[in-house]
PDB file of C-alpha atoms and ligand atoms in Angstrom:
ATOM      1  CA  MET A   1    -122.019 -61.888  14.358  1.00 48.00           C
ATOM      2  CA  ALA A   2    -119.200 -60.051  14.471  1.00 67.00           C
ATOM      3  CA  ASP A   3    -116.194 -59.466  11.824  1.00 92.00           C
ATOM      4  CA  LEU A   4    -113.677 -61.408  13.116  1.00 97.00           C
ATOM      5  CA  GLU A   5    -114.364 -64.485  15.936  1.00 98.00           C
ATOM      6  CA  LEU A   6    -111.701 -66.196  18.331  1.00 98.00           C
ATOM      7  CA  THR A   7    -112.238 -69.641  19.752  1.00 98.00           C
ATOM      8  CA  PHE A   8    -109.340 -70.311  21.756  1.00 98.00           C
ATOM      9  CA  ILE A   9    -109.072 -74.882  21.869  1.00 98.00           C
ATOM     10  CA  GLY A  10    -106.149 -73.616  24.471  1.00 98.00           C
ATOM     11  CA  SER A  11    -104.098 -71.451  25.146  1.00 98.00           C
ATOM     12  CA  GLY A  12    -101.232 -73.366  27.237  1.00 97.00           C
ATOM     13  CA  ASN A  13     -96.607 -73.518  26.410  1.00 95.00           C
ATOM     14  CA  ALA A  14     -95.231 -77.185  25.326  1.00 95.00           C
ATOM     15  CA  PHE A  15     -95.601 -78.166  29.012  1.00 94.00           C
ATOM     16  CA  VAL A  16     -99.591 -77.672  29.564  1.00 89.00           C
ATOM     17  CA  ARG A  17     -99.674 -77.698  33.842  1.00 88.00           C
ATOM     18  CA  GLU A  18    -102.298 -77.744  36.225  1.00 88.00           C
ATOM     19  CA  GLY A  19    -104.630 -78.554  33.266  1.00 88.00           C
ATOM     20  CA  ALA A  20    -104.056 -76.603  30.279  1.00 92.00           C
ATOM     21  CA  CYS A  21    -104.633 -77.257  26.770  1.00 97.00           C
ATOM     22  CA  TRP A  22    -101.514 -76.784  24.504  1.00 98.00           C
ATOM     23  CA  ASN A  23    -102.402 -73.460  21.980  1.00 98.00           C
ATOM     24  CA  GLY A  24    -104.290 -73.288  19.033  1.00 98.00           C
ATOM     25  CA  PHE A  25    -107.439 -71.058  17.934  1.00 98.00           C
ATOM     26  CA  VAL A  26    -110.779 -71.051  14.823  1.00 98.00           C
ATOM     27  CA  ALA A  27    -111.364 -67.721  13.502  1.00 98.00           C
ATOM     28  CA  ASN A  28    -115.016 -67.819  12.376  1.00 97.00           C
ATOM     29  CA  GLY A  29    -115.939 -71.570  13.006  1.00 97.00           C
ATOM     30  CA  ARG A  30    -114.091 -72.310   9.636  1.00 97.00           C
ATOM     31  CA  TYR A  31    -110.317 -72.005  10.288  1.00 98.00           C
ATOM     32  CA  LEU A  32    -108.042 -73.858  12.908  1.00 98.00           C
ATOM     33  CA  PHE A  33    -104.373 -72.184  13.682  1.00 98.00           C
ATOM     34  CA  GLU A  34    -102.234 -74.681  14.975  1.00 98.00           C
ATOM     35  CA  ALA A  35    -103.589 -78.383  15.368  1.00 98.00           C
ATOM     36  CA  PRO A  36    -102.120 -79.614  18.826  1.00 98.00           C
ATOM     37  CA  PRO A  37    -102.847 -82.873  20.120  1.00 98.00           C
ATOM     38  CA  GLN A  38    -105.971 -82.379  21.605  1.00 98.00           C
ATOM     39  CA  ALA A  39    -107.417 -80.290  18.502  1.00 98.00           C
ATOM     40  CA  LEU A  40    -110.238 -83.253  17.798  1.00 98.00           C
ATOM     41  CA  MET A  41    -111.063 -83.193  22.100  1.00 98.00           C
ATOM     42  CA  SER A  42    -111.079 -79.315  22.265  1.00 98.00           C
ATOM     43  CA  LEU A  43    -113.081 -79.289  18.811  1.00 98.00           C
ATOM     44  CA  ASN A  44    -115.977 -81.780  19.803  1.00 98.00           C
ATOM     45  CA  ARG A  45    -116.367 -80.484  23.146  1.00 98.00           C
ATOM     46  CA  LEU A  46    -116.517 -77.221  21.665  1.00 98.00           C
ATOM     47  CA  GLY A  47    -119.374 -77.746  19.680  1.00 98.00           C
ATOM     48  CA  ILE A  48    -116.747 -76.520  16.897  1.00 98.00           C
ATOM     49  CA  ASP A  49    -117.911 -79.562  13.675  1.00 98.00           C
ATOM     50  CA  PRO A  50    -114.188 -80.686  12.665  1.00 98.00           C
ATOM     51  CA  ASN A  51    -116.032 -81.414   8.677  1.00 98.00           C
ATOM     52  CA  ALA A  52    -116.654 -77.396   8.928  1.00 98.00           C
ATOM     53  CA  ILE A  53    -112.735 -76.726   9.514  1.00 98.00           C
ATOM     54  CA  ASP A  54    -111.975 -75.355   5.820  1.00 98.00           C
ATOM     55  CA  ALA A  55    -108.294 -74.945   6.574  1.00 98.00           C
ATOM     56  CA  VAL A  56    -105.496 -75.762   8.928  1.00 98.00           C
ATOM     57  CA  VAL A  57    -102.543 -73.012   9.430  1.00 98.00           C
ATOM     58  CA  LEU A  58     -99.461 -74.193  10.502  1.00 98.00           C
ATOM     59  CA  SER A  59     -96.329 -72.521  11.552  1.00 98.00           C
ATOM     60  CA  HIS A  60     -93.897 -74.903  12.934  1.00 98.00           C
ATOM     61  CA  HIS A  61     -93.693 -78.404  13.457  1.00 98.00           C
ATOM     62  CA  HIS A  62     -93.050 -78.509  16.744  1.00 98.00           C
ATOM     63  CA  GLY A  63     -94.939 -81.153  18.229  1.00 98.00           C
ATOM     64  CA  ASP A  64     -97.798 -79.281  21.062  1.00 98.00           C
ATOM     65  CA  HIS A  65     -98.802 -77.102  17.198  1.00 98.00           C
ATOM     66  CA  LEU A  66     -98.874 -80.447  15.255  1.00 98.00           C
ATOM     67  CA  LEU A  67     -99.259 -83.607  17.097  1.00 98.00           C
ATOM     68  CA  GLY A  68    -103.314 -83.576  16.690  1.00 98.00           C
ATOM     69  CA  LEU A  69    -103.719 -83.161  12.683  1.00 98.00           C
ATOM     70  CA  PRO A  70    -103.387 -86.913  12.534  1.00 98.00           C
ATOM     71  CA  PHE A  71    -106.439 -87.126  14.543  1.00 98.00           C
ATOM     72  CA  LEU A  72    -108.554 -84.173  12.289  1.00 98.00           C
ATOM     73  CA  LEU A  73    -107.670 -86.297   9.558  1.00 98.00           C
ATOM     74  CA  LEU A  74    -108.637 -89.984  10.640  1.00 97.00           C
ATOM     75  CA  HIS A  75    -112.282 -88.096  11.251  1.00 98.00           C
ATOM     76  CA  TRP A  76    -112.228 -86.227   8.100  1.00 98.00           C
ATOM     77  CA  LYS A  77    -111.738 -90.056   7.042  1.00 97.00           C
ATOM     78  CA  TYR A  78    -114.088 -91.998   8.845  1.00 96.00           C
ATOM     79  CA  LEU A  79    -116.231 -89.167  10.334  1.00 97.00           C
ATOM     80  CA  GLY A  80    -118.073 -87.264   6.913  1.00 92.00           C
ATOM     81  CA  ARG A  81    -116.583 -85.265   5.611  1.00 96.00           C
ATOM     82  CA  THR A  82    -117.283 -84.621   1.681  1.00 95.00           C
ATOM     83  CA  THR A  83    -115.747 -81.435   0.515  1.00 97.00           C
ATOM     84  CA  PRO A  84    -111.596 -80.867   0.652  1.00 97.00           C
ATOM     85  CA  VAL A  85    -109.666 -78.801   3.433  1.00 98.00           C
ATOM     86  CA  THR A  86    -106.775 -77.135   3.356  1.00 98.00           C
ATOM     87  CA  VAL A  87    -103.028 -77.148   5.280  1.00 98.00           C
ATOM     88  CA  ILE A  88    -100.722 -74.552   4.596  1.00 98.00           C
ATOM     89  CA  GLY A  89     -97.723 -74.965   6.558  1.00 98.00           C
ATOM     90  CA  PRO A  90     -93.523 -74.835   6.327  1.00 98.00           C
ATOM     91  CA  PRO A  91     -92.090 -77.155   4.184  1.00 98.00           C
ATOM     92  CA  GLU A  92     -92.254 -80.865   4.502  1.00 98.00           C
ATOM     93  CA  THR A  93     -95.864 -80.619   6.284  1.00 98.00           C
ATOM     94  CA  GLU A  94     -97.290 -82.546   4.282  1.00 98.00           C
ATOM     95  CA  ASP A  95     -94.203 -84.924   4.737  1.00 98.00           C
ATOM     96  CA  VAL A  96     -93.714 -84.806   8.736  1.00 98.00           C
ATOM     97  CA  VAL A  97     -97.437 -85.757   8.752  1.00 98.00           C
ATOM     98  CA  ARG A  98     -96.949 -89.224   6.611  1.00 97.00           C
ATOM     99  CA  GLU A  99     -94.112 -90.236   7.763  1.00 97.00           C
ATOM    100  CA  ILE A 100     -95.712 -90.081  12.124  1.00 97.00           C
ATOM    101  CA  SER A 101     -98.828 -91.421  10.268  1.00 95.00           C
ATOM    102  CA  ARG A 102     -97.098 -94.162   8.939  1.00 95.00           C
ATOM    103  CA  ARG A 103     -96.203 -95.762  12.082  1.00 95.00           C
ATOM    104  CA  THR A 104     -99.375 -94.675  14.161  1.00 96.00           C
ATOM    105  CA  TYR A 105    -102.961 -95.220  12.216  1.00 96.00           C
ATOM    106  CA  PRO A 106    -100.876 -96.650   8.231  1.00 97.00           C
ATOM    107  CA  THR A 107    -103.986 -96.435   6.074  1.00 96.00           C
ATOM    108  CA  LEU A 108    -105.258 -92.966   7.192  1.00 96.00           C
ATOM    109  CA  PHE A 109    -103.858 -91.949   3.517  1.00 96.00           C
ATOM    110  CA  GLU A 110    -106.104 -94.269   1.812  1.00 95.00           C
ATOM    111  CA  GLY A 111    -109.303 -92.544   0.997  1.00 92.00           C
ATOM    112  CA  GLY A 112    -110.793 -90.537   2.306  1.00 91.00           C
ATOM    113  CA  ALA A 113    -111.587 -86.033   1.920  1.00 93.00           C
ATOM    114  CA  GLU A 114    -109.338 -84.448  -0.108  1.00 96.00           C
ATOM    115  CA  VAL A 115    -106.692 -83.175   1.916  1.00 97.00           C
ATOM    116  CA  ARG A 116    -105.288 -79.710  -0.187  1.00 97.00           C
ATOM    117  CA  TRP A 117    -100.754 -79.303   1.474  1.00 98.00           C
ATOM    118  CA  VAL A 118     -99.846 -76.392   0.541  1.00 98.00           C
ATOM    119  CA  THR A 119     -95.955 -74.831   1.635  1.00 98.00           C
ATOM    120  CA  ALA A 120     -96.570 -70.904   3.340  1.00 98.00           C
ATOM    121  CA  THR A 121     -93.427 -68.284   1.183  1.00 98.00           C
ATOM    122  CA  PRO A 122     -93.165 -66.171   3.095  1.00 98.00           C
ATOM    123  CA  GLY A 123     -94.383 -62.271   1.713  1.00 93.00           C
ATOM    124  CA  THR A 124     -96.514 -64.408  -0.604  1.00 97.00           C
ATOM    125  CA  PRO A 125    -100.232 -64.031  -0.328  1.00 97.00           C
ATOM    126  CA  LEU A 126    -102.072 -67.593  -0.493  1.00 97.00           C
ATOM    127  CA  GLU A 127    -105.472 -67.653  -0.729  1.00 97.00           C
ATOM    128  CA  ALA A 128    -107.500 -70.826   0.254  1.00 94.00           C
ATOM    129  CA  ALA A 129    -111.169 -70.676   1.014  1.00 92.00           C
ATOM    130  CA  GLY A 130    -112.092 -67.201   1.929  1.00 92.00           C
ATOM    131  CA  LEU A 131    -108.451 -67.163   3.894  1.00 96.00           C
ATOM    132  CA  VAL A 132    -105.643 -65.218   3.072  1.00 97.00           C
ATOM    133  CA  VAL A 133    -102.249 -65.537   4.873  1.00 98.00           C
ATOM    134  CA  GLU A 134     -98.826 -64.078   4.081  1.00 98.00           C
ATOM    135  CA  ALA A 135     -96.255 -66.571   5.992  1.00 98.00           C
ATOM    136  CA  VAL A 136     -93.776 -63.459   8.299  1.00 98.00           C
ATOM    137  CA  GLU A 137     -90.263 -65.728   9.803  1.00 98.00           C
ATOM    138  CA  VAL A 138     -89.665 -65.732  13.089  1.00 98.00           C
ATOM    139  CA  ARG A 139     -86.950 -66.599  15.625  1.00 98.00           C
ATOM    140  CA  HIS A 140     -87.160 -70.117  17.214  1.00 98.00           C
ATOM    141  CA  ASP A 141     -86.433 -73.378  16.545  1.00 98.00           C
ATOM    142  CA  PRO A 142     -83.541 -73.741  13.801  1.00 98.00           C
ATOM    143  CA  LYS A 143     -83.959 -76.887  12.871  1.00 98.00           C
ATOM    144  CA  LEU A 144     -87.130 -77.358  12.001  1.00 98.00           C
ATOM    145  CA  THR A 145     -87.047 -77.269   8.097  1.00 98.00           C
ATOM    146  CA  ALA A 146     -89.061 -72.976   9.153  1.00 98.00           C
ATOM    147  CA  ASN A 147     -90.801 -71.164  11.652  1.00 98.00           C
ATOM    148  CA  PHE A 148     -93.675 -69.027  10.594  1.00 98.00           C
ATOM    149  CA  GLY A 149     -95.735 -66.761  12.134  1.00 98.00           C
ATOM    150  CA  TYR A 150     -98.636 -65.495  10.060  1.00 98.00           C
ATOM    151  CA  HIS A 151    -100.712 -62.053   8.686  1.00 98.00           C
ATOM    152  CA  ALA A 152    -103.834 -62.720   8.062  1.00 98.00           C
ATOM    153  CA  THR A 153    -106.828 -61.318   6.532  1.00 97.00           C
ATOM    154  CA  ILE A 154    -110.818 -62.735   7.363  1.00 95.00           C
ATOM    155  CA  ALA A 155    -113.196 -61.040   6.802  1.00 93.00           C
ATOM    156  CA  GLY A 156    -112.352 -57.844   5.859  1.00 93.00           C
ATOM    157  CA  ARG A 157    -110.068 -57.651   9.113  1.00 96.00           C
ATOM    158  CA  ARG A 158    -106.152 -58.181   9.907  1.00 97.00           C
ATOM    159  CA  LEU A 159    -105.392 -60.465  11.971  1.00 98.00           C
ATOM    160  CA  GLY A 160    -101.659 -61.482  13.232  1.00 98.00           C
ATOM    161  CA  TYR A 161    -100.570 -64.701  15.052  1.00 98.00           C
ATOM    162  CA  THR A 162     -96.976 -65.158  16.024  1.00 98.00           C
ATOM    163  CA  GLY A 163     -96.538 -68.783  15.863  1.00 98.00           C
ATOM    164  CA  ASP A 164     -93.796 -69.623  18.621  1.00 98.00           C
ATOM    165  CA  SER A 165     -90.703 -66.689  18.230  1.00 98.00           C
ATOM    166  CA  ALA A 166     -88.797 -65.019  20.010  1.00 98.00           C
ATOM    167  CA  LEU A 167     -89.052 -60.956  19.169  1.00 98.00           C
ATOM    168  CA  CYS A 168     -87.852 -60.423  16.218  1.00 98.00           C
ATOM    169  CA  ASP A 169     -88.342 -58.514  13.137  1.00 98.00           C
ATOM    170  CA  GLY A 170     -91.020 -60.980  12.226  1.00 98.00           C
ATOM    171  CA  VAL A 171     -93.049 -60.398  14.796  1.00 98.00           C
ATOM    172  CA  LEU A 172     -92.870 -56.627  14.921  1.00 98.00           C
ATOM    173  CA  ASP A 173     -94.335 -56.276  11.502  1.00 98.00           C
ATOM    174  CA  LEU A 174     -96.712 -58.752  12.495  1.00 98.00           C
ATOM    175  CA  ALA A 175     -97.924 -56.331  15.137  1.00 98.00           C
ATOM    176  CA  ARG A 176     -97.632 -53.276  12.840  1.00 98.00           C
ATOM    177  CA  ARG A 177     -99.651 -54.312  10.629  1.00 98.00           C
ATOM    178  CA  ALA A 178    -102.750 -55.988  12.778  1.00 98.00           C
ATOM    179  CA  GLU A 179    -106.091 -55.320  14.130  1.00 98.00           C
ATOM    180  CA  VAL A 180    -105.900 -57.963  16.354  1.00 98.00           C
ATOM    181  CA  LEU A 181    -102.151 -59.943  17.134  1.00 98.00           C
ATOM    182  CA  VAL A 182    -102.666 -62.807  18.785  1.00 98.00           C
ATOM    183  CA  SER A 183     -98.492 -64.161  20.083  1.00 98.00           C
ATOM    184  CA  GLU A 184     -97.142 -66.474  22.152  1.00 98.00           C
ATOM    185  CA  CYS A 185     -96.506 -65.816  26.223  1.00 98.00           C
ATOM    186  CA  THR A 186     -94.561 -68.149  27.305  1.00 97.00           C
ATOM    187  CA  SER A 187     -93.201 -67.287  30.437  1.00 97.00           C
ATOM    188  CA  ARG A 188     -93.752 -64.161  32.805  1.00 97.00           C
ATOM    189  CA  ALA A 189     -90.220 -63.189  33.327  1.00 97.00           C
ATOM    190  CA  ASP A 190     -88.109 -66.667  32.446  1.00 97.00           C
ATOM    191  CA  VAL A 191     -86.138 -65.391  29.057  1.00 98.00           C
ATOM    192  CA  PHE A 192     -85.813 -67.825  26.718  1.00 97.00           C
ATOM    193  CA  ASP A 193     -84.091 -66.665  23.426  1.00 96.00           C
ATOM    194  CA  ASN A 194     -86.585 -68.715  21.558  1.00 98.00           C
ATOM    195  CA  HIS A 195     -89.798 -67.133  22.724  1.00 98.00           C
ATOM    196  CA  MET A 196     -91.201 -63.816  24.773  1.00 98.00           C
ATOM    197  CA  ASN A 197     -91.887 -63.013  28.192  1.00 98.00           C
ATOM    198  CA  LEU A 198     -94.573 -60.800  30.280  1.00 98.00           C
ATOM    199  CA  VAL A 199     -92.327 -58.911  31.813  1.00 98.00           C
ATOM    200  CA  ASP A 200     -89.577 -57.661  29.236  1.00 97.00           C
ATOM    201  CA  ASP A 201     -91.130 -58.831  25.677  1.00 98.00           C
ATOM    202  CA  MET A 202     -95.610 -57.536  25.787  1.00 98.00           C
ATOM    203  CA  PRO A 203     -94.183 -54.202  26.328  1.00 98.00           C
ATOM    204  CA  ARG A 204     -92.234 -53.481  23.394  1.00 98.00           C
ATOM    205  CA  LEU A 205     -93.935 -55.519  21.088  1.00 98.00           C
ATOM    206  CA  ARG A 206     -98.186 -54.040  22.954  1.00 98.00           C
ATOM    207  CA  ALA A 207     -95.336 -50.838  21.845  1.00 98.00           C
ATOM    208  CA  ALA A 208     -95.615 -51.808  18.337  1.00 98.00           C
ATOM    209  CA  LEU A 209     -99.538 -52.141  18.020  1.00 98.00           C
ATOM    210  CA  ALA A 210    -101.519 -49.300  16.718  1.00 98.00           C
ATOM    211  CA  GLY A 211    -102.982 -48.375  19.684  1.00 97.00           C
ATOM    212  CA  ASP A 212    -106.846 -49.464  19.057  1.00 97.00           C
ATOM    213  CA  ALA A 213    -105.654 -52.785  17.905  1.00 98.00           C
ATOM    214  CA  SER A 214    -106.267 -55.019  20.431  1.00 98.00           C
ATOM    215  CA  LEU A 215    -103.043 -58.080  22.266  1.00 98.00           C
ATOM    216  CA  VAL A 216    -104.003 -61.511  23.100  1.00 98.00           C
ATOM    217  CA  LEU A 217    -101.873 -63.973  24.860  1.00 98.00           C
ATOM    218  CA  THR A 218    -102.081 -67.217  24.263  1.00 98.00           C
ATOM    219  CA  HIS A 219     -98.749 -70.532  24.867  1.00 97.00           C
ATOM    220  CA  LEU A 220     -99.418 -69.494  28.699  1.00 97.00           C
ATOM    221  CA  PRO A 221     -97.240 -71.157  31.649  1.00 96.00           C
ATOM    222  CA  HIS A 222     -99.743 -71.561  34.737  1.00 94.00           C
ATOM    223  CA  ASP A 223     -97.788 -68.649  36.812  1.00 93.00           C
ATOM    224  CA  LEU A 224     -98.110 -66.244  34.339  1.00 96.00           C
ATOM    225  CA  GLY A 225     -99.783 -63.213  36.708  1.00 96.00           C
ATOM    226  CA  GLU A 226    -101.621 -60.119  36.808  1.00 95.00           C
ATOM    227  CA  HIS A 227    -100.124 -57.060  33.612  1.00 96.00           C
ATOM    228  CA  ALA A 228    -101.463 -53.976  33.243  1.00 95.00           C
ATOM    229  CA  LEU A 229    -100.917 -53.843  29.722  1.00 98.00           C
ATOM    230  CA  PRO A 230    -103.808 -52.024  27.215  1.00 97.00           C
ATOM    231  CA  ARG A 231    -106.453 -53.786  25.068  1.00 98.00           C
ATOM    232  CA  THR A 232    -104.855 -56.919  26.107  1.00 98.00           C
ATOM    233  CA  THR A 233    -105.975 -60.315  26.525  1.00 98.00           C
ATOM    234  CA  VAL A 234    -105.036 -63.293  28.188  1.00 98.00           C
ATOM    235  CA  ALA A 235    -106.361 -66.636  26.389  1.00 98.00           C
ATOM    236  CA  THR A 236    -108.254 -68.681  28.340  1.00 97.00           C
ATOM    237  CA  ASP A 237    -108.939 -72.300  27.285  1.00 97.00           C
ATOM    238  CA  PHE A 238    -112.771 -72.538  25.127  1.00 98.00           C
ATOM    239  CA  ALA A 239    -113.127 -69.083  25.611  1.00 98.00           C
ATOM    240  CA  THR A 240    -114.204 -66.931  22.513  1.00 98.00           C
ATOM    241  CA  TYR A 241    -113.124 -63.056  21.837  1.00 98.00           C
ATOM    242  CA  ARG A 242    -115.626 -61.438  19.287  1.00 97.00           C
ATOM    243  CA  TRP A 243    -113.830 -58.137  17.347  1.00 96.00           C
TER     244      TRP A 243
HETATM  245 ZN1  LIG B   1     -92.284 -74.039  19.451  1.00 67.46          ZN
END
């Protein structure tokens, strides 16, 4: 196996047109970045045992990144999980998930596998199940508790993940540190103040990366179109990439 292996459980932005799945990926079969609504379905389809996920890393609380967590918790409670799982996210992640679950699966938190809730703090690396992650503040939705990207070290490789964000200092910092950067790219040319696009932002982000670093685009629209960026991959649903 390669040192770093990323499998995309989805690659779409919030609108997931034309049959796409919402963005999220599994690193080395153990670390799930984002819990989109179809996370459990995608893991099962890919043959990745949900009970083998040791940590979930959440960038922010928008539904396309979070609403799959109750289904994962349901699986872990009832389908044989015996090991603890760590959920890393912005402040109040546990409260948000408990509030959703209280109205949808009222007994979800009664018994079951141990869940360790960890609030990430920008600039302070934390370790969980062999994964080292450091949150980086990015610019997305100021009404949420926080918006994080992450710098991660997995099997000695440096992975960056932007979460959802406009091009900002945090995103550029992630790019400078990464061997592999997974970046949102929400539109081709449409300009939003809380997201990045292909035409204006990706060339600047690519330029901030080392020449031999890889860029992987996700959180995509249905009409991203062609690009000519070096060492840049457009993620597709259920694909695996290795470095
Ligand atoms: Zn978002």
